[in-house]
Amino acid sequence: MRLSALIPTLCCAAALILSFLCLFAGHKAGFMEDYHLVTLNTSMIGENIINETRSTDTGNPLTDLLNGVRNYGSSAINDAIGEVTQKLGIDDFYSAHMLNYCEGQYTPAEAANATVKESDISKNVTECSKNRAMYKFDPTAIIEEALNKTGVSVTLDDLNWPDDIETGIKTLNALMGAMFVLYCVAIALIFVALLAAAAAILLSGRLSACVNFLVAILAFLAIGLASALVTAVMVKATNIINDKGSEVGLEAHRGNKFLALTWVATGLMFVVVLSWVAEFCAGRRHNRQTVYAKHG
């Protein structure tokens, strides 16, 4: 019996659970919503065009919605913007996950103010899309559909929606399929590594350690590539959206908690690889000592 194999077995089990959570986080309302890939904060859409579209611009459909906003303080303006986005049918946030996206409202307020701290604001998910492998997150189409449902004759052009924002979205979507496939492959390989490690508890010898090492290195590479890819996509998409979306009050937040999950899973598989290297070396040293003892 090889009790030292318990370490890689437990690490594989933990990595498998974390990898599953990466794949299924946010797949339904209220389930690990904070472990998103990217969240778009749309609660302040219109913030930068209030002064432009106030009663002086009679040709913009937003005029009627914004006429009530005069020379108020920032808190009152934020409240008014929240009312406007509500009338437009736009939710406060849209969060992308591996299998779907969710939308909802920030509570108790869209932004921090004199009475509400940033830490007190939380997400209230109202709806999630159907789960689908390799789906495309397209907030432009989502918001456009929301505008059409309300019957208010306001378009994305009226909101000064920048065309360049599609670059960030396309960056995210172009690799969503690859990320999904890599996580599925990683989960399968980690599961095989778990079974092999569990079997190695009862089996000894360098051959067993060598087989486990090969499976573990494949699993490590798969989850490592998935983690690196999702990190690059999240950072790139967030930067582009924030750069272009600031014109209309749109913000993007990358999912740091998701990154923590996936990189911890990667770290655990690295420990597994090192464990089997140590086992292989220990077995080789033991065989040498046995040979020396026989010929001593």
PDB file of C-alpha atoms in Angstrom:
ATOM      1  CA  MET A   1       0.000   0.000   0.000  1.00  0.00           C
ATOM      2  CA  ARG A   2       1.290   3.464  -0.981  1.00  0.00           C
ATOM      3  CA  LEU A   3      -0.103   5.924   1.555  1.00  0.00           C
ATOM      4  CA  SER A   4       1.860   8.769  -0.012  1.00  0.00           C
ATOM      5  CA  ALA A   5      -0.529   8.539  -2.984  1.00  0.00           C
ATOM      6  CA  LEU A   6      -3.212  10.022  -0.752  1.00  0.00           C
ATOM      7  CA  ILE A   7      -1.736  13.499  -1.356  1.00  0.00           C
ATOM      8  CA  PRO A   8      -2.197  13.509  -5.151  1.00  0.00           C
ATOM      9  CA  THR A   9      -5.547  11.755  -4.757  1.00  0.00           C
ATOM     10  CA  LEU A  10      -6.903  14.477  -2.480  1.00  0.00           C
ATOM     11  CA  CYS A  11      -5.432  17.225  -4.681  1.00  0.00           C
ATOM     12  CA  CYS A  12      -7.055  15.694  -7.775  1.00  0.00           C
ATOM     13  CA  ALA A  13     -10.405  15.482  -5.971  1.00  0.00           C
ATOM     14  CA  ALA A  14     -10.197  19.143  -4.932  1.00  0.00           C
ATOM     15  CA  ALA A  15      -9.098  20.252  -8.424  1.00  0.00           C
ATOM     16  CA  LEU A  16     -11.969  18.288  -9.985  1.00  0.00           C
ATOM     17  CA  ILE A  17     -14.524  19.995  -7.737  1.00  0.00           C
ATOM     18  CA  LEU A  18     -13.089  23.451  -8.455  1.00  0.00           C
ATOM     19  CA  SER A  19     -13.049  22.781 -12.209  1.00  0.00           C
ATOM     20  CA  PHE A  20     -16.695  21.728 -12.116  1.00  0.00           C
ATOM     21  CA  LEU A  21     -17.528  24.910 -10.212  1.00  0.00           C
ATOM     22  CA  CYS A  22     -15.743  26.986 -12.874  1.00  0.00           C
ATOM     23  CA  LEU A  23     -17.887  25.364 -15.540  1.00  0.00           C
ATOM     24  CA  PHE A  24     -21.227  25.564 -13.715  1.00  0.00           C
ATOM     25  CA  ALA A  25     -20.864  28.796 -11.702  1.00  0.00           C
ATOM     26  CA  GLY A  26     -23.868  31.019 -12.353  1.00  0.00           C
ATOM     27  CA  HIS A  27     -25.728  28.381 -14.385  1.00  0.00           C
ATOM     28  CA  LYS A  28     -28.861  29.287 -12.439  1.00  0.00           C
ATOM     29  CA  ALA A  29     -30.047  32.326 -10.494  1.00  0.00           C
ATOM     30  CA  GLY A  30     -28.395  32.624  -7.100  1.00  0.00           C
ATOM     31  CA  PHE A  31     -25.732  29.961  -7.685  1.00  0.00           C
ATOM     32  CA  MET A  32     -22.247  31.464  -7.372  1.00  0.00           C
ATOM     33  CA  GLU A  33     -23.250  34.669  -9.170  1.00  0.00           C
ATOM     34  CA  ASP A  34     -20.109  36.432  -7.934  1.00  0.00           C
ATOM     35  CA  TYR A  35     -17.976  33.882  -9.822  1.00  0.00           C
ATOM     36  CA  HIS A  36     -18.647  35.448 -13.215  1.00  0.00           C
ATOM     37  CA  LEU A  37     -16.321  35.874 -16.161  1.00  0.00           C
ATOM     38  CA  VAL A  38     -17.262  39.484 -16.842  1.00  0.00           C
ATOM     39  CA  THR A  39     -20.051  41.670 -15.467  1.00  0.00           C
ATOM     40  CA  LEU A  40     -21.309  44.704 -17.347  1.00  0.00           C
ATOM     41  CA  ASN A  41     -22.574  47.484 -15.083  1.00  0.00           C
ATOM     42  CA  THR A  42     -25.284  49.188 -17.156  1.00  0.00           C
ATOM     43  CA  SER A  43     -26.918  51.044 -14.252  1.00  0.00           C
ATOM     44  CA  MET A  44     -25.268  54.328 -15.228  1.00  0.00           C
ATOM     45  CA  ILE A  45     -25.984  54.229 -18.953  1.00  0.00           C
ATOM     46  CA  GLY A  46     -26.913  57.766 -19.939  1.00  0.00           C
ATOM     47  CA  GLU A  47     -24.823  59.463 -17.240  1.00  0.00           C
ATOM     48  CA  ASN A  48     -22.610  61.257 -19.766  1.00  0.00           C
ATOM     49  CA  ILE A  49     -25.430  62.339 -22.058  1.00  0.00           C
ATOM     50  CA  ILE A  50     -27.778  63.918 -19.535  1.00  0.00           C
ATOM     51  CA  ASN A  51     -26.555  67.425 -20.229  1.00  0.00           C
ATOM     52  CA  GLU A  52     -26.625  66.836 -23.982  1.00  0.00           C
ATOM     53  CA  THR A  53     -30.145  65.430 -24.170  1.00  0.00           C
ATOM     54  CA  ARG A  54     -31.873  67.571 -21.565  1.00  0.00           C
ATOM     55  CA  SER A  55     -34.803  69.653 -22.821  1.00  0.00           C
ATOM     56  CA  THR A  56     -32.581  71.537 -25.326  1.00  0.00           C
ATOM     57  CA  ASP A  57     -32.360  68.506 -27.620  1.00  0.00           C
ATOM     58  CA  THR A  58     -35.928  67.961 -28.761  1.00  0.00           C
ATOM     59  CA  GLY A  59     -34.904  65.529 -31.474  1.00  0.00           C
ATOM     60  CA  ASN A  60     -33.702  62.840 -29.063  1.00  0.00           C
ATOM     61  CA  PRO A  61     -36.346  60.466 -27.586  1.00  0.00           C
ATOM     62  CA  LEU A  62     -34.453  60.544 -24.303  1.00  0.00           C
ATOM     63  CA  THR A  63     -35.516  64.168 -23.802  1.00  0.00           C
ATOM     64  CA  ASP A  64     -38.864  63.272 -22.221  1.00  0.00           C
ATOM     65  CA  LEU A  65     -37.234  60.795 -19.877  1.00  0.00           C
ATOM     66  CA  LEU A  66     -34.516  63.211 -18.799  1.00  0.00           C
ATOM     67  CA  ASN A  67     -36.534  66.414 -18.544  1.00  0.00           C
ATOM     68  CA  GLY A  68     -36.990  65.821 -14.837  1.00  0.00           C
ATOM     69  CA  VAL A  69     -33.248  66.004 -14.212  1.00  0.00           C
ATOM     70  CA  ARG A  70     -32.236  69.612 -13.598  1.00  0.00           C
ATOM     71  CA  ASN A  71     -29.321  70.991 -11.651  1.00  0.00           C
ATOM     72  CA  TYR A  72     -29.544  68.446  -8.870  1.00  0.00           C
ATOM     73  CA  GLY A  73     -26.697  66.944  -6.896  1.00  0.00           C
ATOM     74  CA  SER A  74     -24.928  63.802  -8.037  1.00  0.00           C
ATOM     75  CA  SER A  75     -27.055  61.560  -5.802  1.00  0.00           C
ATOM     76  CA  ALA A  76     -30.289  62.847  -7.343  1.00  0.00           C
ATOM     77  CA  ILE A  77     -28.836  62.512 -10.835  1.00  0.00           C
ATOM     78  CA  ASN A  78     -27.845  58.905 -10.138  1.00  0.00           C
ATOM     79  CA  ASP A  79     -31.379  58.175  -8.925  1.00  0.00           C
ATOM     80  CA  ALA A  80     -32.806  59.760 -12.041  1.00  0.00           C
ATOM     81  CA  ILE A  81     -30.508  57.746 -14.275  1.00  0.00           C
ATOM     82  CA  GLY A  82     -31.677  54.605 -12.488  1.00  0.00           C
ATOM     83  CA  GLU A  83     -35.285  55.531 -13.214  1.00  0.00           C
ATOM     84  CA  VAL A  84     -34.440  56.166 -16.866  1.00  0.00           C
ATOM     85  CA  THR A  85     -32.700  52.820 -17.356  1.00  0.00           C
ATOM     86  CA  GLN A  86     -35.667  51.141 -15.658  1.00  0.00           C
ATOM     87  CA  LYS A  87     -38.083  52.788 -18.071  1.00  0.00           C
ATOM     88  CA  LEU A  88     -35.866  51.752 -20.948  1.00  0.00           C
ATOM     89  CA  GLY A  89     -36.049  48.151 -19.734  1.00  0.00           C
ATOM     90  CA  ILE A  90     -32.297  47.936 -19.123  1.00  0.00           C
ATOM     91  CA  ASP A  91     -31.204  45.975 -16.047  1.00  0.00           C
ATOM     92  CA  ASP A  92     -28.426  47.220 -13.765  1.00  0.00           C
ATOM     93  CA  PHE A  93     -26.015  44.440 -14.715  1.00  0.00           C
ATOM     94  CA  TYR A  94     -25.432  41.600 -17.145  1.00  0.00           C
ATOM     95  CA  SER A  95     -22.959  38.926 -16.049  1.00  0.00           C
ATOM     96  CA  ALA A  96     -21.364  36.373 -18.364  1.00  0.00           C
ATOM     97  CA  HIS A  97     -20.699  32.821 -17.168  1.00  0.00           C
ATOM     98  CA  MET A  98     -19.364  29.743 -18.916  1.00  0.00           C
ATOM     99  CA  LEU A  99     -22.806  28.373 -19.810  1.00  0.00           C
ATOM    100  CA  ASN A 100     -25.102  31.407 -19.788  1.00  0.00           C
ATOM    101  CA  TYR A 101     -25.561  35.003 -18.664  1.00  0.00           C
ATOM    102  CA  CYS A 102     -27.616  36.490 -15.844  1.00  0.00           C
ATOM    103  CA  GLU A 103     -29.171  39.905 -15.354  1.00  0.00           C
ATOM    104  CA  GLY A 104     -30.634  41.820 -12.460  1.00  0.00           C
ATOM    105  CA  GLN A 105     -30.560  44.858 -10.185  1.00  0.00           C
ATOM    106  CA  TYR A 106     -28.080  46.252  -7.707  1.00  0.00           C
ATOM    107  CA  THR A 107     -29.509  46.611  -4.202  1.00  0.00           C
ATOM    108  CA  PRO A 108     -30.070  48.776  -2.220  1.00  0.00           C
ATOM    109  CA  ALA A 109     -28.703  51.275  -4.781  1.00  0.00           C
ATOM    110  CA  GLU A 110     -26.952  51.305  -8.149  1.00  0.00           C
ATOM    111  CA  ALA A 111     -23.958  53.225  -6.819  1.00  0.00           C
ATOM    112  CA  ALA A 112     -22.442  54.227  -3.512  1.00  0.00           C
ATOM    113  CA  ASN A 113     -23.685  57.485  -2.001  1.00  0.00           C
ATOM    114  CA  ALA A 114     -23.855  59.313   1.314  1.00  0.00           C
ATOM    115  CA  THR A 115     -26.021  56.605   2.878  1.00  0.00           C
ATOM    116  CA  VAL A 116     -24.909  53.467   1.017  1.00  0.00           C
ATOM    117  CA  LYS A 117     -21.355  52.122   1.038  1.00  0.00           C
ATOM    118  CA  GLU A 118     -19.810  50.249  -1.883  1.00  0.00           C
ATOM    119  CA  SER A 119     -19.518  47.128   0.285  1.00  0.00           C
ATOM    120  CA  ASP A 120     -23.253  47.232   1.051  1.00  0.00           C
ATOM    121  CA  ILE A 121     -24.275  46.944  -2.610  1.00  0.00           C
ATOM    122  CA  SER A 122     -25.121  43.440  -3.808  1.00  0.00           C
ATOM    123  CA  LYS A 123     -26.546  41.771  -6.903  1.00  0.00           C
ATOM    124  CA  ASN A 124     -30.155  40.695  -7.095  1.00  0.00           C
ATOM    125  CA  VAL A 125     -30.428  38.291 -10.036  1.00  0.00           C
ATOM    126  CA  THR A 126     -33.830  38.445 -11.707  1.00  0.00           C
ATOM    127  CA  GLU A 127     -33.268  36.147 -14.677  1.00  0.00           C
ATOM    128  CA  CYS A 128     -30.694  33.868 -16.313  1.00  0.00           C
ATOM    129  CA  SER A 129     -30.581  32.644 -19.871  1.00  0.00           C
ATOM    130  CA  LYS A 130     -30.819  28.955 -20.732  1.00  0.00           C
ATOM    131  CA  ASN A 131     -27.645  26.939 -20.298  1.00  0.00           C
ATOM    132  CA  ARG A 132     -25.906  26.255 -23.573  1.00  0.00           C
ATOM    133  CA  ALA A 133     -22.467  24.951 -24.427  1.00  0.00           C
ATOM    134  CA  MET A 134     -20.258  27.488 -26.204  1.00  0.00           C
ATOM    135  CA  TYR A 135     -22.922  30.208 -26.153  1.00  0.00           C
ATOM    136  CA  LYS A 136     -22.175  33.765 -27.267  1.00  0.00           C
ATOM    137  CA  PHE A 137     -22.538  36.642 -24.812  1.00  0.00           C
ATOM    138  CA  ASP A 138     -23.845  39.596 -26.833  1.00  0.00           C
ATOM    139  CA  PRO A 139     -24.878  42.500 -24.553  1.00  0.00           C
ATOM    140  CA  THR A 140     -25.507  44.755 -27.541  1.00  0.00           C
ATOM    141  CA  ALA A 141     -28.242  42.433 -28.784  1.00  0.00           C
ATOM    142  CA  ILE A 142     -29.532  41.900 -25.222  1.00  0.00           C
ATOM    143  CA  ILE A 143     -29.903  45.631 -24.534  1.00  0.00           C
ATOM    144  CA  GLU A 144     -31.369  46.241 -27.970  1.00  0.00           C
ATOM    145  CA  GLU A 145     -33.986  43.573 -27.288  1.00  0.00           C
ATOM    146  CA  ALA A 146     -34.747  45.151 -23.891  1.00  0.00           C
ATOM    147  CA  LEU A 147     -35.302  48.528 -25.569  1.00  0.00           C
ATOM    148  CA  ASN A 148     -37.640  46.974 -28.129  1.00  0.00           C
ATOM    149  CA  LYS A 149     -39.730  45.238 -25.454  1.00  0.00           C
ATOM    150  CA  THR A 150     -40.529  48.463 -23.585  1.00  0.00           C
ATOM    151  CA  GLY A 151     -42.066  50.167 -26.600  1.00  0.00           C
ATOM    152  CA  VAL A 152     -40.053  53.337 -25.885  1.00  0.00           C
ATOM    153  CA  SER A 153     -38.720  54.677 -29.170  1.00  0.00           C
ATOM    154  CA  VAL A 154     -35.127  54.798 -27.996  1.00  0.00           C
ATOM    155  CA  THR A 155     -32.358  53.033 -29.876  1.00  0.00           C
ATOM    156  CA  LEU A 156     -28.721  52.287 -29.155  1.00  0.00           C
ATOM    157  CA  ASP A 157     -27.818  55.213 -31.400  1.00  0.00           C
ATOM    158  CA  ASP A 158     -29.806  57.511 -29.097  1.00  0.00           C
ATOM    159  CA  LEU A 159     -27.717  56.217 -26.207  1.00  0.00           C
ATOM    160  CA  ASN A 160     -24.533  56.954 -28.192  1.00  0.00           C
ATOM    161  CA  TRP A 161     -23.640  53.261 -27.986  1.00  0.00           C
ATOM    162  CA  PRO A 162     -20.056  53.026 -29.352  1.00  0.00           C
ATOM    163  CA  ASP A 163     -19.466  50.609 -32.209  1.00  0.00           C
ATOM    164  CA  ASP A 164     -15.958  49.935 -30.913  1.00  0.00           C
ATOM    165  CA  ILE A 165     -17.384  48.171 -27.874  1.00  0.00           C
ATOM    166  CA  GLU A 166     -18.118  45.221 -30.126  1.00  0.00           C
ATOM    167  CA  THR A 167     -14.373  44.622 -30.301  1.00  0.00           C
ATOM    168  CA  GLY A 168     -14.289  43.702 -26.622  1.00  0.00           C
ATOM    169  CA  ILE A 169     -17.359  41.524 -26.928  1.00  0.00           C
ATOM    170  CA  LYS A 170     -15.988  39.741 -29.996  1.00  0.00           C
ATOM    171  CA  THR A 171     -12.734  39.113 -28.136  1.00  0.00           C
ATOM    172  CA  LEU A 172     -14.710  37.401 -25.389  1.00  0.00           C
ATOM    173  CA  ASN A 173     -16.968  35.449 -27.733  1.00  0.00           C
ATOM    174  CA  ALA A 174     -14.273  34.350 -30.169  1.00  0.00           C
ATOM    175  CA  LEU A 175     -12.640  32.244 -27.467  1.00  0.00           C
ATOM    176  CA  MET A 176     -15.683  31.229 -25.379  1.00  0.00           C
ATOM    177  CA  GLY A 177     -15.946  27.963 -27.308  1.00  0.00           C
ATOM    178  CA  ALA A 178     -12.264  27.176 -26.838  1.00  0.00           C
ATOM    179  CA  MET A 179     -12.510  27.897 -23.102  1.00  0.00           C
ATOM    180  CA  PHE A 180     -15.517  25.576 -22.746  1.00  0.00           C
ATOM    181  CA  VAL A 181     -13.764  22.742 -24.613  1.00  0.00           C
ATOM    182  CA  LEU A 182     -10.569  23.148 -22.576  1.00  0.00           C
ATOM    183  CA  TYR A 183     -12.470  23.011 -19.278  1.00  0.00           C
ATOM    184  CA  CYS A 184     -14.332  19.879 -20.412  1.00  0.00           C
ATOM    185  CA  VAL A 185     -11.049  18.219 -21.445  1.00  0.00           C
ATOM    186  CA  ALA A 186      -9.418  19.299 -18.178  1.00  0.00           C
ATOM    187  CA  ILE A 187     -12.290  17.887 -16.113  1.00  0.00           C
ATOM    188  CA  ALA A 188     -12.086  14.560 -17.969  1.00  0.00           C
ATOM    189  CA  LEU A 189      -8.314  14.308 -17.523  1.00  0.00           C
ATOM    190  CA  ILE A 190      -8.427  15.318 -13.853  1.00  0.00           C
ATOM    191  CA  PHE A 191     -11.056  12.626 -13.281  1.00  0.00           C
ATOM    192  CA  VAL A 192      -8.781  10.038 -14.922  1.00  0.00           C
ATOM    193  CA  ALA A 193      -5.883  11.325 -12.821  1.00  0.00           C
ATOM    194  CA  LEU A 194      -8.045  10.929  -9.710  1.00  0.00           C
ATOM    195  CA  LEU A 195      -8.874   7.311 -10.559  1.00  0.00           C
ATOM    196  CA  ALA A 196      -5.236   6.529 -11.331  1.00  0.00           C
ATOM    197  CA  ALA A 197      -4.068   8.151  -8.091  1.00  0.00           C
ATOM    198  CA  ALA A 198      -6.665   6.223  -6.092  1.00  0.00           C
ATOM    199  CA  ALA A 199      -5.523   2.984  -7.710  1.00  0.00           C
ATOM    200  CA  ALA A 200      -1.906   3.856  -6.923  1.00  0.00           C
ATOM    201  CA  ILE A 201      -2.709   3.756  -3.216  1.00  0.00           C
ATOM    202  CA  LEU A 202      -2.935  -0.032  -3.585  1.00  0.00           C
ATOM    203  CA  LEU A 203      -0.234  -0.375  -6.249  1.00  0.00           C
ATOM    204  CA  SER A 204       3.431   0.410  -5.779  1.00  0.00           C
ATOM    205  CA  GLY A 205       6.342   0.644  -8.161  1.00  0.00           C
ATOM    206  CA  ARG A 206       7.823   3.149 -10.569  1.00  0.00           C
ATOM    207  CA  LEU A 207       5.552   2.065 -13.439  1.00  0.00           C
ATOM    208  CA  SER A 208       2.484   3.149 -11.484  1.00  0.00           C
ATOM    209  CA  ALA A 209       4.121   6.468 -10.605  1.00  0.00           C
ATOM    210  CA  CYS A 210       5.167   6.983 -14.238  1.00  0.00           C
ATOM    211  CA  VAL A 211       1.642   6.365 -15.571  1.00  0.00           C
ATOM    212  CA  ASN A 212       0.191   8.698 -12.972  1.00  0.00           C
ATOM    213  CA  PHE A 213       2.754  11.359 -13.850  1.00  0.00           C
ATOM    214  CA  LEU A 214       1.827  11.228 -17.547  1.00  0.00           C
ATOM    215  CA  VAL A 215      -1.903  11.540 -16.825  1.00  0.00           C
ATOM    216  CA  ALA A 216      -1.320  14.283 -14.262  1.00  0.00           C
ATOM    217  CA  ILE A 217       0.870  16.340 -16.597  1.00  0.00           C
ATOM    218  CA  LEU A 218      -1.809  16.186 -19.308  1.00  0.00           C
ATOM    219  CA  ALA A 219      -4.474  17.285 -16.816  1.00  0.00           C
ATOM    220  CA  PHE A 220      -2.225  20.070 -15.533  1.00  0.00           C
ATOM    221  CA  LEU A 221      -1.565  21.346 -19.058  1.00  0.00           C
ATOM    222  CA  ALA A 222      -5.284  21.299 -19.900  1.00  0.00           C
ATOM    223  CA  ILE A 223      -6.434  23.211 -16.812  1.00  0.00           C
ATOM    224  CA  GLY A 224      -3.388  25.492 -17.070  1.00  0.00           C
ATOM    225  CA  LEU A 225      -4.191  26.404 -20.674  1.00  0.00           C
ATOM    226  CA  ALA A 226      -7.850  26.950 -19.789  1.00  0.00           C
ATOM    227  CA  SER A 227      -6.881  29.224 -16.887  1.00  0.00           C
ATOM    228  CA  ALA A 228      -4.384  31.197 -18.961  1.00  0.00           C
ATOM    229  CA  LEU A 229      -6.848  31.606 -21.831  1.00  0.00           C
ATOM    230  CA  VAL A 230      -9.751  32.732 -19.653  1.00  0.00           C
ATOM    231  CA  THR A 231      -7.474  35.179 -17.807  1.00  0.00           C
ATOM    232  CA  ALA A 232      -6.226  36.746 -21.035  1.00  0.00           C
ATOM    233  CA  VAL A 233      -9.735  37.017 -22.488  1.00  0.00           C
ATOM    234  CA  MET A 234     -11.231  38.517 -19.321  1.00  0.00           C
ATOM    235  CA  VAL A 235      -8.486  41.119 -18.955  1.00  0.00           C
ATOM    236  CA  LYS A 236      -8.537  42.072 -22.647  1.00  0.00           C
ATOM    237  CA  ALA A 237     -12.330  42.262 -22.946  1.00  0.00           C
ATOM    238  CA  THR A 238     -12.678  44.238 -19.679  1.00  0.00           C
ATOM    239  CA  ASN A 239     -10.058  46.779 -20.713  1.00  0.00           C
ATOM    240  CA  ILE A 240     -11.598  47.342 -24.141  1.00  0.00           C
ATOM    241  CA  ILE A 241     -15.145  47.674 -22.799  1.00  0.00           C
ATOM    242  CA  ASN A 242     -14.089  50.098 -20.060  1.00  0.00           C
ATOM    243  CA  ASP A 243     -12.107  52.155 -22.538  1.00  0.00           C
ATOM    244  CA  LYS A 244     -14.917  52.436 -25.087  1.00  0.00           C
ATOM    245  CA  GLY A 245     -17.911  52.123 -22.768  1.00  0.00           C
ATOM    246  CA  SER A 246     -16.990  55.038 -20.506  1.00  0.00           C
ATOM    247  CA  GLU A 247     -18.515  57.304 -23.147  1.00  0.00           C
ATOM    248  CA  VAL A 248     -21.997  56.036 -22.272  1.00  0.00           C
ATOM    249  CA  GLY A 249     -21.522  55.172 -18.594  1.00  0.00           C
ATOM    250  CA  LEU A 250     -20.868  51.464 -19.214  1.00  0.00           C
ATOM    251  CA  GLU A 251     -18.432  49.607 -16.959  1.00  0.00           C
ATOM    252  CA  ALA A 252     -17.029  46.074 -17.076  1.00  0.00           C
ATOM    253  CA  HIS A 253     -15.725  44.113 -14.092  1.00  0.00           C
ATOM    254  CA  ARG A 254     -13.738  40.921 -14.536  1.00  0.00           C
ATOM    255  CA  GLY A 255     -14.471  37.981 -12.269  1.00  0.00           C
ATOM    256  CA  ASN A 256     -11.538  37.824  -9.877  1.00  0.00           C
ATOM    257  CA  LYS A 257     -13.259  35.116  -7.820  1.00  0.00           C
ATOM    258  CA  PHE A 258     -13.548  32.954 -10.935  1.00  0.00           C
ATOM    259  CA  LEU A 259      -9.851  33.497 -11.598  1.00  0.00           C
ATOM    260  CA  ALA A 260      -9.077  32.424  -8.037  1.00  0.00           C
ATOM    261  CA  LEU A 261     -11.027  29.177  -8.545  1.00  0.00           C
ATOM    262  CA  THR A 262      -9.391  28.227 -11.806  1.00  0.00           C
ATOM    263  CA  TRP A 263      -5.837  29.079 -10.734  1.00  0.00           C
ATOM    264  CA  VAL A 264      -6.191  27.204  -7.433  1.00  0.00           C
ATOM    265  CA  ALA A 265      -7.316  24.169  -9.459  1.00  0.00           C
ATOM    266  CA  THR A 266      -4.255  24.631 -11.665  1.00  0.00           C
ATOM    267  CA  GLY A 267      -1.994  24.920  -8.626  1.00  0.00           C
ATOM    268  CA  LEU A 268      -3.412  21.724  -7.148  1.00  0.00           C
ATOM    269  CA  MET A 269      -2.688  19.799 -10.345  1.00  0.00           C
ATOM    270  CA  PHE A 270       0.856  21.155 -10.289  1.00  0.00           C
ATOM    271  CA  VAL A 271       1.218  19.723  -6.783  1.00  0.00           C
ATOM    272  CA  VAL A 272      -0.025  16.383  -8.153  1.00  0.00           C
ATOM    273  CA  VAL A 273       2.631  16.448 -10.890  1.00  0.00           C
ATOM    274  CA  LEU A 274       5.366  17.200  -8.348  1.00  0.00           C
ATOM    275  CA  SER A 275       4.064  14.449  -6.073  1.00  0.00           C
ATOM    276  CA  TRP A 276       4.409  11.816  -8.797  1.00  0.00           C
ATOM    277  CA  VAL A 277       7.868  13.075  -9.733  1.00  0.00           C
ATOM    278  CA  ALA A 278       8.863  12.659  -6.086  1.00  0.00           C
ATOM    279  CA  GLU A 279       7.286   9.183  -6.010  1.00  0.00           C
ATOM    280  CA  PHE A 280       9.140   8.127  -9.146  1.00  0.00           C
ATOM    281  CA  CYS A 281      12.467   9.401  -7.798  1.00  0.00           C
ATOM    282  CA  ALA A 282      11.847   7.767  -4.422  1.00  0.00           C
ATOM    283  CA  GLY A 283      11.066   4.445  -6.104  1.00  0.00           C
ATOM    284  CA  ARG A 284      14.238   4.640  -8.199  1.00  0.00           C
ATOM    285  CA  ARG A 285      16.342   5.391  -5.131  1.00  0.00           C
ATOM    286  CA  HIS A 286      14.720   2.474  -3.288  1.00  0.00           C
ATOM    287  CA  ASN A 287      15.531   0.093  -6.168  1.00  0.00           C
ATOM    288  CA  ARG A 288      19.173   1.211  -6.168  1.00  0.00           C
ATOM    289  CA  GLN A 289      19.437   0.601  -2.439  1.00  0.00           C
ATOM    290  CA  THR A 290      17.949  -2.858  -2.917  1.00  0.00           C
ATOM    291  CA  VAL A 291      20.468  -3.696  -5.648  1.00  0.00           C
ATOM    292  CA  TYR A 292      23.359  -2.467  -3.516  1.00  0.00           C
ATOM    293  CA  ALA A 293      22.114  -4.531  -0.579  1.00  0.00           C
ATOM    294  CA  LYS A 294      22.006  -7.705  -2.721  1.00  0.00           C
ATOM    295  CA  HIS A 295      25.513  -7.214  -4.066  1.00  0.00           C
ATOM    296  CA  GLY A 296      26.930  -5.833  -0.857  1.00  0.00           C
TER     297      GLY A 296
END
